[in-house]
Short mmCIF file of C-alpha atoms and ligand atoms in Angstrom, two decimals:
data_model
loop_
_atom_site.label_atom_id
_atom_site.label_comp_id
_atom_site.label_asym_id
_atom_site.label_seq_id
_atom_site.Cartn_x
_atom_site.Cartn_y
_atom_site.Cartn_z
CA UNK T 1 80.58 135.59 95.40
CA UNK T 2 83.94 135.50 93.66
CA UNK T 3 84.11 135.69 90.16
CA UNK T 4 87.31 135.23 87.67
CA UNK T 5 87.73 135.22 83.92
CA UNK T 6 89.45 132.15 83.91
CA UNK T 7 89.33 129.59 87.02
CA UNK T 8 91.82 126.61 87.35
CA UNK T 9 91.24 123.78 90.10
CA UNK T 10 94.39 122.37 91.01
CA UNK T 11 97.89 123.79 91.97
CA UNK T 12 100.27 120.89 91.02
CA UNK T 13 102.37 120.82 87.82
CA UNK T 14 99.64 121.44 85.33
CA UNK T 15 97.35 124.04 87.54
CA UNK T 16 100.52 126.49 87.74
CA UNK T 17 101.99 125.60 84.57
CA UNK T 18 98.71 126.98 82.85
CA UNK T 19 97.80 129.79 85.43
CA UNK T 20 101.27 131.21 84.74
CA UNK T 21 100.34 131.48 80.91
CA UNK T 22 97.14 132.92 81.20
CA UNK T 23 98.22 135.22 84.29
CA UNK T 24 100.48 136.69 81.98
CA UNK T 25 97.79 137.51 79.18
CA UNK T 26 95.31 138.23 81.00
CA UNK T 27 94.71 141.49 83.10
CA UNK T 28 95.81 141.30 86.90
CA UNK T 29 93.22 139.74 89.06
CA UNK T 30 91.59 137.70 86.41
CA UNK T 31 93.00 134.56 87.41
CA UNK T 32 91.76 132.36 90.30
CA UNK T 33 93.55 129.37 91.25
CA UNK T 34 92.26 126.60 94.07
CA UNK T 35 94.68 124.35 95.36
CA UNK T 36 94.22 123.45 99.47
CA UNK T 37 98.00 122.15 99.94
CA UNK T 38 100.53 124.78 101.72
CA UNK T 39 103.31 121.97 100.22
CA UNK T 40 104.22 121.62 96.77
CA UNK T 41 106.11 118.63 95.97
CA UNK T 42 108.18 117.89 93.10
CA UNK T 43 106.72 114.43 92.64
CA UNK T 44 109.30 112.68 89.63
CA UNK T 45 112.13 113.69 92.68
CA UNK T 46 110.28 111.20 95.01
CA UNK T 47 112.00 108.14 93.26
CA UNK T 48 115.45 109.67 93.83
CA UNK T 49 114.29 110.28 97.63
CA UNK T 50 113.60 106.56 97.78
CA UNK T 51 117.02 106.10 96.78
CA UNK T 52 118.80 108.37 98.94
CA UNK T 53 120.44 110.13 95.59
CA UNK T 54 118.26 113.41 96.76
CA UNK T 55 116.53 114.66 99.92
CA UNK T 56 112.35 115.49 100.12
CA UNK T 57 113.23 119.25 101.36
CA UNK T 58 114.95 119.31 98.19
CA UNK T 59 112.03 118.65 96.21
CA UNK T 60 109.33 120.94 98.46
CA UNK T 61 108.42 124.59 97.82
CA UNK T 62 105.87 126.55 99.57
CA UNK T 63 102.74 127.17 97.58
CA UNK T 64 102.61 130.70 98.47
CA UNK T 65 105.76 131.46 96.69
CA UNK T 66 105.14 129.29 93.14
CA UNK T 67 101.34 131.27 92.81
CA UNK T 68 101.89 133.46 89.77
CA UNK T 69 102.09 137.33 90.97
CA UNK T 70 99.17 137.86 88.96
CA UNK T 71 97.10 135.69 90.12
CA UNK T 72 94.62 134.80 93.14
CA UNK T 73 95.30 131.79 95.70
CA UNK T 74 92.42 130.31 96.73
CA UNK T 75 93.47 128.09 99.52
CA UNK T 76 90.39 125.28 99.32
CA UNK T 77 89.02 122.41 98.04
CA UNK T 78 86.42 121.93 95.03
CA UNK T 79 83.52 119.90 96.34
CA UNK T 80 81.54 119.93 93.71
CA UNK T 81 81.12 121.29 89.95
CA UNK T 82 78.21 123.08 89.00
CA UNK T 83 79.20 123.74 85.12
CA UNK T 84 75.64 124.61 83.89
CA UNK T 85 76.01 127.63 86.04
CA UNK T 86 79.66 128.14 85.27
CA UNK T 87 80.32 128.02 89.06
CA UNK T 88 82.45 125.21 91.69
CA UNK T 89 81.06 124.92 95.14
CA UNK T 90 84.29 125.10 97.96
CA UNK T 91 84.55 123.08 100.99
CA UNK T 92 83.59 125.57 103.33
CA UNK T 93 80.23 126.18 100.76
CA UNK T 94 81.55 129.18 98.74
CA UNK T 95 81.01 129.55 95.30
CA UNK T 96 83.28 130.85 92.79
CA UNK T 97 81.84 131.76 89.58
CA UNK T 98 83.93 131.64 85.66
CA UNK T 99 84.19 132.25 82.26
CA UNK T 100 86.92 129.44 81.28
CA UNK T 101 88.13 126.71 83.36
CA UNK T 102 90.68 124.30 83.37
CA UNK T 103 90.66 121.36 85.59
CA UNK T 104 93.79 120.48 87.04
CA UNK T 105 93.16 117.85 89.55
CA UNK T 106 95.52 115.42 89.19
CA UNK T 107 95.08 111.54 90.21
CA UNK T 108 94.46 110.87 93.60
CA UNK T 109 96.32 108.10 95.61
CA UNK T 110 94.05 105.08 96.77
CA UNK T 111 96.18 103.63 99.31
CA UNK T 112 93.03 102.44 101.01
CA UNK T 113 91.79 100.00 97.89
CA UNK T 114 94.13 97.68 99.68
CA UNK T 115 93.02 95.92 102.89
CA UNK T 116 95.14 97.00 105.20
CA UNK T 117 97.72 99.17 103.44
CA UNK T 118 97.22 102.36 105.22
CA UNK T 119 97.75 100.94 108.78
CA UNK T 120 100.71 98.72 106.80
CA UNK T 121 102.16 101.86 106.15
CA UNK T 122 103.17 103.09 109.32
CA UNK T 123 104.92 99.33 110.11
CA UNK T 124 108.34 98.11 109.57
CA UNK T 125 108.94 96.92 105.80
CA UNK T 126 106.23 98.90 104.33
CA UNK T 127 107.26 102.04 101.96
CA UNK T 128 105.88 103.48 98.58
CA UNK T 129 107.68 106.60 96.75
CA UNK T 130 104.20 107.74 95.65
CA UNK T 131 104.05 109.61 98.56
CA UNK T 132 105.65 112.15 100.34
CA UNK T 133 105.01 110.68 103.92
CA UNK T 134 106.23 107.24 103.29
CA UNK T 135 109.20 107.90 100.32
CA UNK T 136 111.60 108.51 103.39
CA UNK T 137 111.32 105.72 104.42
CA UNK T 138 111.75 103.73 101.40
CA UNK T 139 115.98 104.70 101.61
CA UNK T 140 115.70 103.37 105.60
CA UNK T 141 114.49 100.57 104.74
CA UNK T 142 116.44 99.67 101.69
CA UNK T 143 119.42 100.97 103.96
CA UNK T 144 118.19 98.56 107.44
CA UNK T 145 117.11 95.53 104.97
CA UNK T 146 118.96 92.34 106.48
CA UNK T 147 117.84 89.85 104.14
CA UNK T 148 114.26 88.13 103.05
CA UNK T 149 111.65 89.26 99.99
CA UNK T 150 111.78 92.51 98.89
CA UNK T 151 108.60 92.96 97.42
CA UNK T 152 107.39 95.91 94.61
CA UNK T 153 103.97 96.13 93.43
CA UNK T 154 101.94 97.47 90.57
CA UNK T 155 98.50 98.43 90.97
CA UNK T 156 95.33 96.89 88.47
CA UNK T 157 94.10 100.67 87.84
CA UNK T 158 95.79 103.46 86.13
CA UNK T 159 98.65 104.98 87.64
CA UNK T 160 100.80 108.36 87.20
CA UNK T 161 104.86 107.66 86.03
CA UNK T 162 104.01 103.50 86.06
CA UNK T 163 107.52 103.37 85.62
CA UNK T 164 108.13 104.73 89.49
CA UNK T 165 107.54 101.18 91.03
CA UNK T 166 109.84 99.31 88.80
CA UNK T 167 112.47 102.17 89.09
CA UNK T 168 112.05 101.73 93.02
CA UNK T 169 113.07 98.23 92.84
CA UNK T 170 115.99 98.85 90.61
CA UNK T 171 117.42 101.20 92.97
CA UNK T 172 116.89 98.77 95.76
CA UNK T 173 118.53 96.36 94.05
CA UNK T 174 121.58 98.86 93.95
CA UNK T 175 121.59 99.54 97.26
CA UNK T 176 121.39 96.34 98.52
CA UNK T 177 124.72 95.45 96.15
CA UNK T 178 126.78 98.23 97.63
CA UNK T 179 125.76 97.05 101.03
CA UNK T 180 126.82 93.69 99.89
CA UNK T 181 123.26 91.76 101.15
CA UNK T 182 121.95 91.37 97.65
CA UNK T 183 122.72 87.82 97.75
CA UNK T 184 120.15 87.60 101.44
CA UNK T 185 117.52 89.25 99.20
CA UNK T 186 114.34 87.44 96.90
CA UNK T 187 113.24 90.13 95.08
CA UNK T 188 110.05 90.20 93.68
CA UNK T 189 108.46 92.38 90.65
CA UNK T 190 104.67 91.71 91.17
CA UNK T 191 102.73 93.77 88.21
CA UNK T 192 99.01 93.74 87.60
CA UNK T 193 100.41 94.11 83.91
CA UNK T 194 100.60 91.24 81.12
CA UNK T 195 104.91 93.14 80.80
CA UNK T 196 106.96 95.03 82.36
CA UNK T 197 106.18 98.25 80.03
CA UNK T 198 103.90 99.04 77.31
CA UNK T 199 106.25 100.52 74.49
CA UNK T 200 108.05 97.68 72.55
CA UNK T 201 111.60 99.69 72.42
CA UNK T 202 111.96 99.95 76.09
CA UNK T 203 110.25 96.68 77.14
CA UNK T 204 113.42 94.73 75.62
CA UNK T 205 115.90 97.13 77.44
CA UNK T 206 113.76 96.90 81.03
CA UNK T 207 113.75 93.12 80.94
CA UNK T 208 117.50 93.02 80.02
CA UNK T 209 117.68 95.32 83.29
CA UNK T 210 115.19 92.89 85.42
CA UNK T 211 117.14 89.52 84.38
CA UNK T 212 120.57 90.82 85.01
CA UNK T 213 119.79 91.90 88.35
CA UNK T 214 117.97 88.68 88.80
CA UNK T 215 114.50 89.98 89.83
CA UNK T 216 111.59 87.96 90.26
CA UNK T 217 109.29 89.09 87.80
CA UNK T 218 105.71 88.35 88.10
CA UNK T 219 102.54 89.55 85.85
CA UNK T 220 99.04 89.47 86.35
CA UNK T 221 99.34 89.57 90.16
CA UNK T 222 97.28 92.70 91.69
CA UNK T 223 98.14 93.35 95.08
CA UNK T 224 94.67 93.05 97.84
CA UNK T 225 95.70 92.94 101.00
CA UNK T 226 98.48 93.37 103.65
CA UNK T 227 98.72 91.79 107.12
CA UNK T 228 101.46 93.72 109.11
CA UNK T 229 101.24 91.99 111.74
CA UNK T 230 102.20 88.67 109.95
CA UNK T 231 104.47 90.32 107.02
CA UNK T 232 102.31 88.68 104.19
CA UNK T 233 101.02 90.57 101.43
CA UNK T 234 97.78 88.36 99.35
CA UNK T 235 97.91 89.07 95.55
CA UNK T 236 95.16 87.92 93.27
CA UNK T 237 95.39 86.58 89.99
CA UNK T 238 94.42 88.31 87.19
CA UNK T 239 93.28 86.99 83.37
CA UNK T 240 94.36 88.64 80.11
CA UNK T 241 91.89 91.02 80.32
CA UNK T 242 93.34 92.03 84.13
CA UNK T 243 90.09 90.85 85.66
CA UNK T 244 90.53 88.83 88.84
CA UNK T 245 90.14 84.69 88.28
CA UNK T 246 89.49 84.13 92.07
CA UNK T 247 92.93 82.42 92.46
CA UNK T 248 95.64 84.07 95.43
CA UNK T 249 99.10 84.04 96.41
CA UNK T 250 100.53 84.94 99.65
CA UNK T 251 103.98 85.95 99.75
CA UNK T 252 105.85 86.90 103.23
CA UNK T 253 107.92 90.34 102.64
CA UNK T 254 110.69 91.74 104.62
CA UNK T 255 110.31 95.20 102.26
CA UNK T 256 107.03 95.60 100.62
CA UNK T 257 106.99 98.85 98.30
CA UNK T 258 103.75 99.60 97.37
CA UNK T 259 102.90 101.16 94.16
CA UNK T 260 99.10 102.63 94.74
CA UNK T 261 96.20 102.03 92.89
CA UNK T 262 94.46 105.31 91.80
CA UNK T 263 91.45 106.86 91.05
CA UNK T 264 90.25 110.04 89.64
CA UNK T 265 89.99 112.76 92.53
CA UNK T 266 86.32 112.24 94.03
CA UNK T 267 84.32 115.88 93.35
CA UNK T 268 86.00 115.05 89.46
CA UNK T 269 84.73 111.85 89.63
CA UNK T 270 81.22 112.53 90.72
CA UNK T 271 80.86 115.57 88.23
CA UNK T 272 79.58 115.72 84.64
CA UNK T 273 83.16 116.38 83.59
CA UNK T 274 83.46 112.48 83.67
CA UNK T 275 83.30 109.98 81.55
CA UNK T 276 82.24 106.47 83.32
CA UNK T 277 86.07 105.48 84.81
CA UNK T 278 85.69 108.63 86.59
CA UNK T 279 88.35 110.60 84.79
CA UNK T 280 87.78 113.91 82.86
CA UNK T 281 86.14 113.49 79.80
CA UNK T 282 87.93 115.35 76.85
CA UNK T 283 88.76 115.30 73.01
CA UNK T 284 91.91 113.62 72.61
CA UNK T 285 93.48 116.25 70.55
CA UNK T 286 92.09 119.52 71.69
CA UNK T 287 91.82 119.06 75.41
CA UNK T 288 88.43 120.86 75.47
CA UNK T 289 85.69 119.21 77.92
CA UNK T 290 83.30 117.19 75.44
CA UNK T 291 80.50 118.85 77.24
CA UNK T 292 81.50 122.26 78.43
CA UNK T 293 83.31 124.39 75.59
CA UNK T 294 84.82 126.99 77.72
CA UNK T 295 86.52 124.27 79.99
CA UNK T 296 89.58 122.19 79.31
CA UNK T 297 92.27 120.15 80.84
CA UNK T 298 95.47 119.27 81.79
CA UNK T 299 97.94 116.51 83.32
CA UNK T 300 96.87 113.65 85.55
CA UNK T 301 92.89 113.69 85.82
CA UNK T 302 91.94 113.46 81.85
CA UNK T 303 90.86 110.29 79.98
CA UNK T 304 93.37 110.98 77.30
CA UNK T 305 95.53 107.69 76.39
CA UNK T 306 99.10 109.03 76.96
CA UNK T 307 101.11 108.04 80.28
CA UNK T 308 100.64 110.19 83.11
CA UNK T 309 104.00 111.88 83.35
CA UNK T 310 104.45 115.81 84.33
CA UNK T 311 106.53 115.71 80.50
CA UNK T 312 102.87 115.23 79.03
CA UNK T 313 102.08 118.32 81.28
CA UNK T 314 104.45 120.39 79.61
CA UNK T 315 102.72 119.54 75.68
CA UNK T 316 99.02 119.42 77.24
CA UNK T 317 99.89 123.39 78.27
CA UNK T 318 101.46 123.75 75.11
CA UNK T 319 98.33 122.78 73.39
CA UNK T 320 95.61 124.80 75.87
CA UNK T 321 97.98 127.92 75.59
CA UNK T 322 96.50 128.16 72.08
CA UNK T 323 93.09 126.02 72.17
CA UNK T 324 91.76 128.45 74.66
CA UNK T 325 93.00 131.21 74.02
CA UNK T 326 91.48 130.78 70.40
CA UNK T 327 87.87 129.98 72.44
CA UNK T 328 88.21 133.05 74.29
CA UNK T 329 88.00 135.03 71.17
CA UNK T 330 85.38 133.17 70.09
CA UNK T 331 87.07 131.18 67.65
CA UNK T 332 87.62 126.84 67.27
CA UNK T 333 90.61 125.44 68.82
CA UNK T 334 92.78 124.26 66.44
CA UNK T 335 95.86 122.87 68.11
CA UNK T 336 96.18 119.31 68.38
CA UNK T 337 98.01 117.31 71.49
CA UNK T 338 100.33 114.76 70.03
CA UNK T 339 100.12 112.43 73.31
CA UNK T 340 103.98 112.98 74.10
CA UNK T 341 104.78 111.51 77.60
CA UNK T 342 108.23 110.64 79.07
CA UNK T 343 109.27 108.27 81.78
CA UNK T 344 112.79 108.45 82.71
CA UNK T 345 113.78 105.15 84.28
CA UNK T 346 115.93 104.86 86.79
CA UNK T 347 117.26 101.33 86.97
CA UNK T 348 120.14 102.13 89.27
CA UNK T 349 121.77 104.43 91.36
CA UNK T 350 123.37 106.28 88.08
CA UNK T 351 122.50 104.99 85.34
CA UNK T 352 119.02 106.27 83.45
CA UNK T 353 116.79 105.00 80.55
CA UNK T 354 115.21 107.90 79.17
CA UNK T 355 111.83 106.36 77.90
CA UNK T 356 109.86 109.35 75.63
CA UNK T 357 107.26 108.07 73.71
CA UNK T 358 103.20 108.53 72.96
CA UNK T 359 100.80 105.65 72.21
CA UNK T 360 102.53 104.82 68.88
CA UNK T 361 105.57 104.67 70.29
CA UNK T 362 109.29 106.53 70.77
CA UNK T 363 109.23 109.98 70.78
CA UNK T 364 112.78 110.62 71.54
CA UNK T 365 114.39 113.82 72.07
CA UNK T 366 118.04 113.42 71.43
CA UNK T 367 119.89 111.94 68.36
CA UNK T 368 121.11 109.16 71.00
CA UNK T 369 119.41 105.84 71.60
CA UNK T 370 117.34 106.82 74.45
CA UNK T 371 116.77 102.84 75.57
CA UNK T 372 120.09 102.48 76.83
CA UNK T 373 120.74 102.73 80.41
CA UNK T 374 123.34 105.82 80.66
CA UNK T 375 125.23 108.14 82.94
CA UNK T 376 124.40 111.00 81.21
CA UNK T 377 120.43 110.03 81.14
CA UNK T 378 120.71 110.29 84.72
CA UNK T 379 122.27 113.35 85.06
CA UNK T 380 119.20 114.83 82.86
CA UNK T 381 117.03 113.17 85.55
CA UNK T 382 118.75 114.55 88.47
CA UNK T 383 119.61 117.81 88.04
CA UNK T 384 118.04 119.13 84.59
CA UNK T 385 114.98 118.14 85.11
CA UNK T 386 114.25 119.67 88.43
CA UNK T 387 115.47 123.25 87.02
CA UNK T 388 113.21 122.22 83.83
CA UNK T 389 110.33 121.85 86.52
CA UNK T 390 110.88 124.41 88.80
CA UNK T 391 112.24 127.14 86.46
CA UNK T 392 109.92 126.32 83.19
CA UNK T 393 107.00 124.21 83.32
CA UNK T 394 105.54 125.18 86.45
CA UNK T 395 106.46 129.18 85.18
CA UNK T 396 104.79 128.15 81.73
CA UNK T 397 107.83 128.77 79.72
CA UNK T 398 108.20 125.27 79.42
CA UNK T 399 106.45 123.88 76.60
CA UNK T 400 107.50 120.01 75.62
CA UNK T 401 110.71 119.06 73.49
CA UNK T 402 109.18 118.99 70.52
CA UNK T 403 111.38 121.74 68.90
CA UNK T 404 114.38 119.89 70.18
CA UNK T 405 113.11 116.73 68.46
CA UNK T 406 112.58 117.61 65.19
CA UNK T 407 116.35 119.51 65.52
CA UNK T 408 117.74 116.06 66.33
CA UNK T 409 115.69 114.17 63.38
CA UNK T 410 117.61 116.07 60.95
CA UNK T 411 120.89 115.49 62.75
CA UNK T 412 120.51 111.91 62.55
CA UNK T 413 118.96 111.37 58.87
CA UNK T 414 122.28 113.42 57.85
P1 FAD X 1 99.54 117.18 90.31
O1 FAD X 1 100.85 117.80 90.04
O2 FAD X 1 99.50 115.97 91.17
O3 FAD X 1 98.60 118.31 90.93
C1 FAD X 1 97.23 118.15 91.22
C2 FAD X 1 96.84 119.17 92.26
O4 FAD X 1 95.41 119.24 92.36
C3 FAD X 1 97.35 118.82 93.64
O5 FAD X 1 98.17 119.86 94.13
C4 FAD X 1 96.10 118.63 94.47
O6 FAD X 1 96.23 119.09 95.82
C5 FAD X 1 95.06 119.44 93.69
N1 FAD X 1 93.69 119.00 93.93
C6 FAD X 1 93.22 117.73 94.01
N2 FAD X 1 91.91 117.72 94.27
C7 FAD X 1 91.52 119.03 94.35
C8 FAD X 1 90.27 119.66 94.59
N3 FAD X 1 89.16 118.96 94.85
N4 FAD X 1 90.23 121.02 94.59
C9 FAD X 1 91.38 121.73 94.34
N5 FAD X 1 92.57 121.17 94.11
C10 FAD X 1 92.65 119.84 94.11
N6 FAD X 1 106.49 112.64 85.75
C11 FAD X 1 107.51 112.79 84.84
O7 FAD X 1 107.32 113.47 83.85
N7 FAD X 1 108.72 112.21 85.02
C12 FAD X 1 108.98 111.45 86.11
O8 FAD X 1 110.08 110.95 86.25
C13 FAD X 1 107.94 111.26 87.09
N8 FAD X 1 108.15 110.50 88.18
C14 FAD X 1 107.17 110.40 89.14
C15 FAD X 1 107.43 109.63 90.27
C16 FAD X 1 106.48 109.53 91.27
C17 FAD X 1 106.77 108.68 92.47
C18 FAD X 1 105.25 110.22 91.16
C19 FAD X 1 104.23 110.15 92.26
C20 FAD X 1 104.98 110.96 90.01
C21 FAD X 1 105.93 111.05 88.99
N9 FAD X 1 105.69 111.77 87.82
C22 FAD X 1 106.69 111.90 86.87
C23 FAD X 1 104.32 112.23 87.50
C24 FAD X 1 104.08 113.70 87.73
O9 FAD X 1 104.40 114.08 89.04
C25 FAD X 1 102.61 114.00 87.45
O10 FAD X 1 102.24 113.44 86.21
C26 FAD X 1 102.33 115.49 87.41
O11 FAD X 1 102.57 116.05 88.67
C27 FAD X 1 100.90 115.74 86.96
O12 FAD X 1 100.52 117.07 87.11
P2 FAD X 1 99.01 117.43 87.49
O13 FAD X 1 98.94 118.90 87.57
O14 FAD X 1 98.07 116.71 86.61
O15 FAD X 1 98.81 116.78 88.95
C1 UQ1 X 2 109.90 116.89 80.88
O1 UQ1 X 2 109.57 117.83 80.18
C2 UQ1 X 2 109.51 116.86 82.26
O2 UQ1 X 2 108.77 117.87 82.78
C3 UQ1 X 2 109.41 119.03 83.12
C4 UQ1 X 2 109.87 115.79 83.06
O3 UQ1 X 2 109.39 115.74 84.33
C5 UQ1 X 2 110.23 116.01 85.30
C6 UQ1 X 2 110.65 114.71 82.53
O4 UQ1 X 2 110.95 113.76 83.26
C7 UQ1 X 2 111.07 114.75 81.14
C8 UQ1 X 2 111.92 113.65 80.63
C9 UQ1 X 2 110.69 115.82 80.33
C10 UQ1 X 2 111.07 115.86 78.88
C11 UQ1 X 2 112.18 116.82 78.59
C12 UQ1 X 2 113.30 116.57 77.89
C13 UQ1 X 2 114.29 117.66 77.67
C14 UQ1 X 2 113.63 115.23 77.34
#
C-alpha cells in the first residue's frame, strides 16, 4: 500500500493551492494528491463564459500539468475515510495510508434534487453557469432568446459564489439590451433567500442594480421541479425559517438558469469528518478536524460560516500553511482564519461590484468604495484574477489580500 507524509483529497483550488506549499517543504515524494478529473476548470471564469465576455478553453488546464513537480498524482476517487487507521479507501479498493491530511473536496453539484433538472438540461431554455457542460450554453441562449420569462434561480441549500446566479441574470439582462429584446423579456429573480445578499453594504447596491434593470425579484421561492416538455418550472414557498409551507407557483420560462442546490461530496458526507449537514466538521479558526488532529481543511467542503468563494481559499491556505506545519512539529496551531471571502459581482457586461467581506461584514481591499458597480472592478475580475488564480493561489504563493488591506486602511484614515 501507498503511504505519504501528508495526503490531500481533492485537486481543485484548495487541494493544489495547499499541495504546492507543502510540496515545497517537504522532501520529494512526500506528497500524495487524489483528484479523478483530467480537466481543471477555473470555476469564477464560468460566469464570464455565460456571458460570452470569455471562452471555457480559456478557463481549462490539464491536471497533469498544474500537479506540483514534487508531488504524486493519484488519479482516483476517495470512497471512503478510514481516519482511525490514518488511511482512505480508493474507488478501485486501494488504500493509501498518512500522517497529515487535508481534505479538499469541494461542494458537489446536486442538479438531481430537482425533479427533472438533469433531463431539463439537455432541452432548449435550460442553462446554469455552475457547470462546465451547460455554461456554454447559457451565452446561446441569452444570444437565441426571442422574448418570454427569463427565469434565474437560487437553491434552499448552501451554495459556492451565491452571487453567480444573480450575476447570470445581470448579464442576461445586458445582453438582451444590446440585442434590443429586453423590452420582449419578464425576467424573474426567484431566491430561496429572505434578500438578495447577506452583507448589508452590498444588499443596497444589488437591489439598486435589480430595480433599475427592472427584474422581477422574488424571495422565499425554492425551485422543485422542471417539466421540459411543457416549459414550466414549480417553485415552492418557503417560511422565514426557509422551510417549505406546502404552497407552489408555476411559472412558464423561455430561459430557465438554474442555480444548483448542493451538498457536501458523498464519501465526505458519510465519514466521521462530518458534522450532521454533511459538511467537514472543523474549528472555525484553526481549520483542524475537531476529531482528527493531524487532519485539516480547506475551501468548499468545511462547515466554517464564510461564503464559499476560491478568495476564502487563498486565507484558509494561508492559515493551514502555518497550523500544520506547527502540528507537524508537534506543536498547537496557533493561526487563526479571519473568515475573509470575496464575491465579485458582475451585474453587467463591464461593470463589477467587488463584494469582500466575512460574516461581520466588508472586508475591502482597496481604499475605493468597493459597492459601486465599476469598470475598473471588472477589469480585476477579468483579467487579474485569472493570473491571481492560475499564477498564485493554485501555485500557493497566493495567500489572501490581507497585507494589501491593512496598506489601504492607513491610506484612507490619512
Ligand atoms: P474545488 O475547486 O471545486 O475542487 C474540489 C476538487 O475535489 C474537485 O477537483 C473534485 O474533482 C475533487 N473531489 C471531489 N470529490 C472527490 C473525491 N471523493 N476524491 C477525490 N477528489 C474529489 N470564487 C471566487 O472567489 N470568486 C468568484 O467570482 C467565483 N465565482 C464562481 C462562479 C461559479 C459559477 C462557480 C461554480 C464557482 C465560483 N467561485 C468563485 C467559487 C470557487 O470556484 C470555489 O469556491 C473554489 O473552487 C473552491 O475550491 P475547493 O478546492 O474547495 O473546491
Ligand atoms: C481572490 O483572491 C480570488 O482568488 C484568487 C478570487 O477568485 C478568483 C477573487 O475573485 C477575489 C476577488 C480574490 C481577492 C483578491 C483581491 C486582490 C481583491
Amino acid at each position: 500500500a501507498k503511504h505519504f507524509k501528508l495526503l490531500v483529497v481533492g485537486g481543485g483550488a484548495g487541494g493544489l493551492g495547499a499541495a504546492s506549499k507543502f510540496a515545497r517543504k517537504l522532501p520529494r515524494g512526500s506528497v500524495g494528491i487524489i483528484e479523478p478529473r483530467e480537466d481543471h476548470y477555473y470555476q469564477p471564469g464560468f460566469t464570464l463564459v455565460g456571458g460570452g465576455l470569455m471562452t471555457l478553453d480559456a478557463n481549462r488546464r490539464r491536471q497533469e500539468d498544474l500537479i506540483p513537480k514534487n508531488a504524486t498524482w493519484i488519479r482516483d476517487k476517495v470512497e471512503a475515510f478510514e481516519p482511525v487507521k490514518n488511511l482512505v479507501k480508493l474507488r478501485d479498493g486501494e488504500e493509501i495510508s498518512y500522517d497529515y491530511m487535508v481534505i479538499a473536496m469541494g461542494i458537489q453539484l446536486r442538479f438531481d434534487m430537482i425533479k427533472g433538472a438533469k433531463e431539463a438540461l439537455k432541452t432548449p431554455g435550460v442553462c446554469s453557469n455552475y457547470s462546465p457542460f451547460y455554461v456554454e450554453k447559457h451565452y446561446k441562449e441569452a444570444t437565441n432568446f426571442k422574448g418570454g420569462n427569463a427565469v434565474f434561480t437560487f437553491p434552499n441549500t448552501p451554495i459556492k459564489c451565491a452571487g453567480a446566479p444573480q450575476k447570470a441574470c445581470y448579464i442576461t439582462d445586458s445582453i438582451l439590451r444590446q440585442r434590443g429584446v429586453r423590452d420582449k423579456a419578464h425576467m424573474i429573480y426567484a431566491t430561496s433567500l429572505k434578500r438578495l445578499f447577506g452583507i448589508e453594504s452590498y444588499l443596497k447596491s444589488l437591489e439598486k442594480v435589480a430595480k433599475e434593470k427592472n427584474i422581477d425579484v422574488r424571495t422565499r421561492r425554492n425551485l422543485i421541479e422542471v417539466d421540459s416538455e411543457n416549459k414550466m418550472a414549480t417553485f415552492e414557498f418557503l417560511d422565514d425559517d426557509a422551510k417549505p409551507t406546502g404552497k407552489t407557483e408555476r411559472v412558464e420560462y423561455s430561459l430557465l438558469h438554474i442555480g444548483p442546490p448542493c451538498s457536501a461530496p458523498e464519501a465526505l458526507r458519510k465519514s466521521s469528518f462530518a458534522d450532521k449537514t454533511g459538511f467537514m466538521d472543523v474549528d472555525v479558526a484553526s481549520l483542524q478536524s475537531k476529531k482528527f488532529q493531524n487532519v485539516f481543511g480547506v475551501g468548499d467542503c468545511m462547515n466554517t460560516p464564510n461564503a464559499k468563494t476560491a478568495a476564502a481559499v487563498s486565507s484558509h491556505l494561508k492559515t493551514i500553511e502555518q497550523n500544520l506545519t506547527q502540528v507537524m512539529q508537534g506543536e498547537q496551531p496557533c493561526m487563526e482564519y479571519d473568515g475573509y471571502a470575496s464575491c465579485p459581482l458582475v451585474v453587467s457586461t463591464n461593470r463589477v461590484v467587488l463584494a469582500e467581506f466575512n460574516s461581520k461584514g466588508a472586508m475591502e481591499t482597496t481604499p475605493f468604495d468597493q459597492s459601486k458597480p465599476t469598470y475598473w472592478a471588472y477589469l480585476m475580475k477579468r483579467y487579474f484574477m485569472p493570473a491571481l488564480y492560475w499564477n498564485g493561489l493554485i501555485k500557493g504563493y497566493w495567500n489572501g489580500p490581507a497585507t494589501i488591506r491593512n496598506c489601504s486602511r492607513l491610506v484612507k484614515s490619512k
